Amino acid sequence: MTDGTAADTGSPDTTASENLAPPGGMRVFVQVLINTAVANLTTSSLWFALTFWAYLETRSVLATGIIGGAYMLFVALFAIPFGTLVDRHRKHRVMVVSSLATLAAFLVAGILYLLFPESTLVDLGQPWFWVFAAIVLLGAVVENMRNIALSTTVTLLVPTERHANANGLVGTVQGLAFIVTSVFSGLALGLLGMGWTILIAVVLTAAALVHLMFLRVPETEPAHLEGHVAKVDIRGSIAAIAAVPGLFALIIFATFNNLIGGVYIALMDPYGLTLFSVEVWGLVFGLASTGFIVGGIVIAAKGLGRNPVRTLLLAVVVMGLLGAAFTIREWWWLYAVGIWLYMALIPAVEASEQTVIQKVVPFRRQGRVFGFAQALESAAAPVTAFLIAPIAQFWIIPYMASDAGADSWGWVLGEGEARGIALVFLIAGLVMVVAALLALTTRSYRRLSAFYAGDPADAPASADAPASAADPADPAASAAAPVAPAPGSAAAPPAEKPLSG
């Protein structure tokens, strides 16, 4: 697999690594990244503010649970169709349409807020609260299409050898937005109210859209397909992934890792609130979240090494050890430092997966692959979170509060109010470690690493590829089928067993 010397012309044979970034491409990418960061920050802040506002006005955990669950559900459902749209249109055009749809949704939400008094909008027995929340939800979900497009612009605008650094830069910006979002949404809602918060979101979304309209992204028009083209191209997504040895396994492992990560999503706040007051916990978590920024800066400066797949798995091993150890005693400093280190490793994991996909998947297919991966991975964590919360509440926590639990686990976890949560963290962390270590021994890991490095000796022959994976009537689907290997590249193998075992 070579670095290539020509830009993607839409040919099915063009691989991601054969794209040549245009002159000044990195400068354009930075502008796209900043623009997307502002748009995402605005959308996330309004969504967070809606959740806070709903709970403060109704005191209904059910309402906030439905809002949060609906968001994750729709992100998962729309990721694949969004990825298909990204592949079939210019990335700049996709971003503009996404911003227009988000702006329209926020404007309608603002009009509804002006037309109805708050007492009507927060009445859960009437439809207007759910209509209002659904419109904000629509704007937030559509905005997510920009994140898929952003991942493909790395391939489009950044030289291959700089992909890892660019993905680290994305992680840095996302970490900064993560911290600012929670602070900004709380301050805006508390000091200004929901109406002004909506107005700020409308103004900032419009400003990002205006900047985007004047931004020029060098890209050829994607090749138009003849015949029937599926709006939700699941078959094409699967074919593109199956054409790369071990890529399915990588996505499956990332999904499994997110399933384990759902444990921390569900129980990290309850554990923190046993150690700190709510005000102090918010400050501690905000400071610990700076690890996300530092981790992204390190990746942006140093890259991911020669084998990002290995980097990902080793980072997961360390994350598992941290997750198992940072609650073995109820020491506030141990928890805070553990969270900081855990967050500092997240950009390495995310950037590694993105860097691999950007190199081994043809550019014109990357939107569908990123969308398919996002659909699986974004749906995984909430599933575990919903499952582990009642299990911990009604079984593990009471068990650890009993004499039997203390006698069995006290030598490891010590004593304290939240030893039940600590036991869950310990088990979840060790599962992550074992899964990652097993993944390092699999054939899928070796084949994907060889394919990424462009080692023809370790890659499968083209005769092994699943010829039935592509639809001959769909040139885009056939792009995922095996093609004549470029110098130093390898043809596609059959589907692999899961990387996690």
Coordinates of C-alpha atoms in Angstrom, one line a residue, residues 8-177:
D8 CA -9.0 10.4 -6.0
T9 CA -10.8 10.7 -9.3
G10 CA -13.7 8.6 -8.3
S11 CA -12.3 5.4 -9.6
P12 CA -13.3 2.3 -7.7
D13 CA -9.6 1.3 -7.5
T14 CA -8.6 4.4 -5.7
T15 CA -7.5 3.6 -2.1
A16 CA -7.4 6.0 0.7
S17 CA -3.6 6.0 0.8
E18 CA -3.4 6.9 -2.9
N19 CA -4.8 10.4 -2.3
L20 CA -2.5 13.3 -2.6
A21 CA -3.5 16.2 -0.4
P22 CA -3.9 19.4 -2.3
P23 CA -1.5 22.4 -1.7
G24 CA -2.7 24.2 1.4
G25 CA -4.9 21.2 2.3
M26 CA -3.8 21.3 6.0
R27 CA -4.8 24.9 6.3
V28 CA -8.2 24.2 4.8
F29 CA -8.6 21.3 7.2
V30 CA -7.9 23.4 10.2
Q31 CA -10.6 25.8 9.1
V32 CA -13.0 23.0 8.6
L33 CA -12.1 21.6 12.0
I34 CA -12.6 24.9 13.8
N35 CA -15.9 25.5 12.0
T36 CA -17.2 22.0 12.9
A37 CA -16.0 22.5 16.5
V38 CA -18.0 25.7 16.9
A39 CA -21.1 24.1 15.3
N40 CA -20.8 21.0 17.5
L41 CA -20.2 23.1 20.6
T42 CA -23.3 25.1 19.9
T43 CA -25.5 22.1 19.2
S44 CA -24.3 20.1 22.2
S45 CA -24.7 23.1 24.5
L46 CA -28.3 23.6 23.5
W47 CA -28.9 19.8 23.9
F48 CA -27.4 19.8 27.4
A49 CA -29.3 22.9 28.3
L50 CA -32.6 21.2 27.2
T51 CA -31.8 18.2 29.4
F52 CA -31.0 20.5 32.4
W53 CA -34.0 22.6 31.8
A54 CA -36.4 19.6 31.5
Y55 CA -35.2 18.2 34.8
L56 CA -35.2 21.6 36.7
E57 CA -38.7 22.4 35.5
T58 CA -40.3 19.0 35.8
R59 CA -38.1 17.1 38.3
S60 CA -38.8 14.1 36.1
V61 CA -35.9 11.6 35.6
L62 CA -38.1 9.8 33.1
A63 CA -38.2 12.8 30.9
T64 CA -34.5 13.4 30.9
G65 CA -33.9 9.6 30.4
I66 CA -36.1 9.6 27.4
I67 CA -34.4 12.7 25.9
G68 CA -30.9 11.2 26.4
G69 CA -31.9 7.7 25.2
A70 CA -33.6 9.1 22.2
Y71 CA -30.5 11.1 21.2
M72 CA -28.2 8.0 21.3
L73 CA -30.8 5.9 19.6
F74 CA -31.2 8.3 16.7
V75 CA -27.5 8.9 16.3
A76 CA -27.1 5.1 15.9
L77 CA -30.1 4.8 13.5
F78 CA -29.0 7.6 11.2
A79 CA -25.3 7.0 11.2
I80 CA -25.4 4.7 8.2
P81 CA -27.7 6.8 6.0
F82 CA -25.6 9.9 7.0
G83 CA -22.5 8.0 5.9
T84 CA -24.1 7.1 2.6
L85 CA -24.9 10.8 2.0
V86 CA -21.3 11.8 2.8
D87 CA -20.0 9.4 0.2
R88 CA -22.4 10.5 -2.6
H89 CA -21.9 14.2 -2.2
R90 CA -19.1 16.7 -1.8
K91 CA -18.1 17.0 1.8
H92 CA -18.5 20.7 1.9
R93 CA -22.0 20.4 0.5
V94 CA -22.9 17.9 3.1
M95 CA -21.7 20.2 5.9
V96 CA -23.7 23.2 4.5
V97 CA -26.9 21.1 4.2
S98 CA -26.4 19.8 7.7
S99 CA -25.9 23.3 9.1
L100 CA -28.9 24.6 7.3
A101 CA -31.1 21.8 8.7
T102 CA -29.8 22.5 12.2
L103 CA -30.3 26.2 11.9
A104 CA -33.9 25.6 10.7
A105 CA -34.6 23.3 13.6
F106 CA -33.3 25.7 16.2
L107 CA -35.3 28.6 14.6
V108 CA -38.5 26.5 14.8
A109 CA -37.7 25.6 18.4
G110 CA -37.2 29.3 19.2
I111 CA -40.6 30.2 17.6
L112 CA -42.3 27.5 19.7
Y113 CA -40.7 28.9 22.8
L114 CA -42.0 32.4 22.0
L115 CA -45.5 31.2 21.1
F116 CA -46.1 29.1 24.3
P117 CA -45.5 30.0 27.9
E118 CA -43.0 27.9 29.7
S119 CA -45.7 26.4 31.9
T120 CA -47.2 24.9 28.8
L121 CA -43.9 23.7 27.2
V122 CA -42.9 21.9 30.4
D123 CA -46.2 20.2 30.9
L124 CA -45.4 16.5 30.2
G125 CA -49.1 15.8 29.9
Q126 CA -49.3 18.0 26.8
P127 CA -47.7 17.3 23.4
W128 CA -45.8 20.6 23.2
F129 CA -42.9 19.6 25.4
W130 CA -42.3 16.5 23.3
V131 CA -42.6 18.5 20.1
F132 CA -40.2 21.1 21.3
A133 CA -37.7 18.4 22.5
A134 CA -38.0 16.5 19.2
I135 CA -37.2 19.6 17.2
V136 CA -34.1 20.3 19.2
L137 CA -33.2 16.6 18.9
L138 CA -33.6 16.8 15.1
G139 CA -31.1 19.7 14.9
A140 CA -28.6 17.9 17.2
V141 CA -28.8 14.6 15.3
V142 CA -28.5 16.1 11.8
E143 CA -25.4 18.1 13.0
N144 CA -23.8 14.7 13.7
M145 CA -23.5 14.2 9.9
R146 CA -20.7 16.8 10.0
N147 CA -18.6 14.6 12.2
I148 CA -18.7 11.8 9.7
A149 CA -17.8 14.3 6.9
L150 CA -15.0 15.7 9.1
S151 CA -13.4 12.2 9.4
T152 CA -13.3 11.9 5.6
T153 CA -11.8 15.4 5.1
V154 CA -8.7 14.1 6.9
T155 CA -8.2 11.8 3.9
L156 CA -9.2 14.5 1.5
L157 CA -7.0 17.3 2.7
V158 CA -4.2 15.9 4.9
P159 CA -1.1 13.9 3.6
T160 CA -1.3 10.3 4.6
E161 CA 1.7 10.5 6.9
R162 CA 0.0 13.2 8.8
H163 CA -3.4 11.5 9.3
A164 CA -2.6 10.4 12.9
N165 CA -1.5 14.0 13.8
A166 CA -4.7 15.4 12.3
N167 CA -6.9 12.9 14.1
G168 CA -5.1 13.9 17.4
L169 CA -5.9 17.5 16.6
V170 CA -9.5 16.5 16.2
G171 CA -9.4 14.8 19.6
T172 CA -7.9 17.9 21.2
V173 CA -10.7 20.1 19.8
Q174 CA -13.4 17.6 20.8
G175 CA -12.0 17.5 24.4
L176 CA -12.0 21.2 24.6
A177 CA -15.6 21.3 23.3

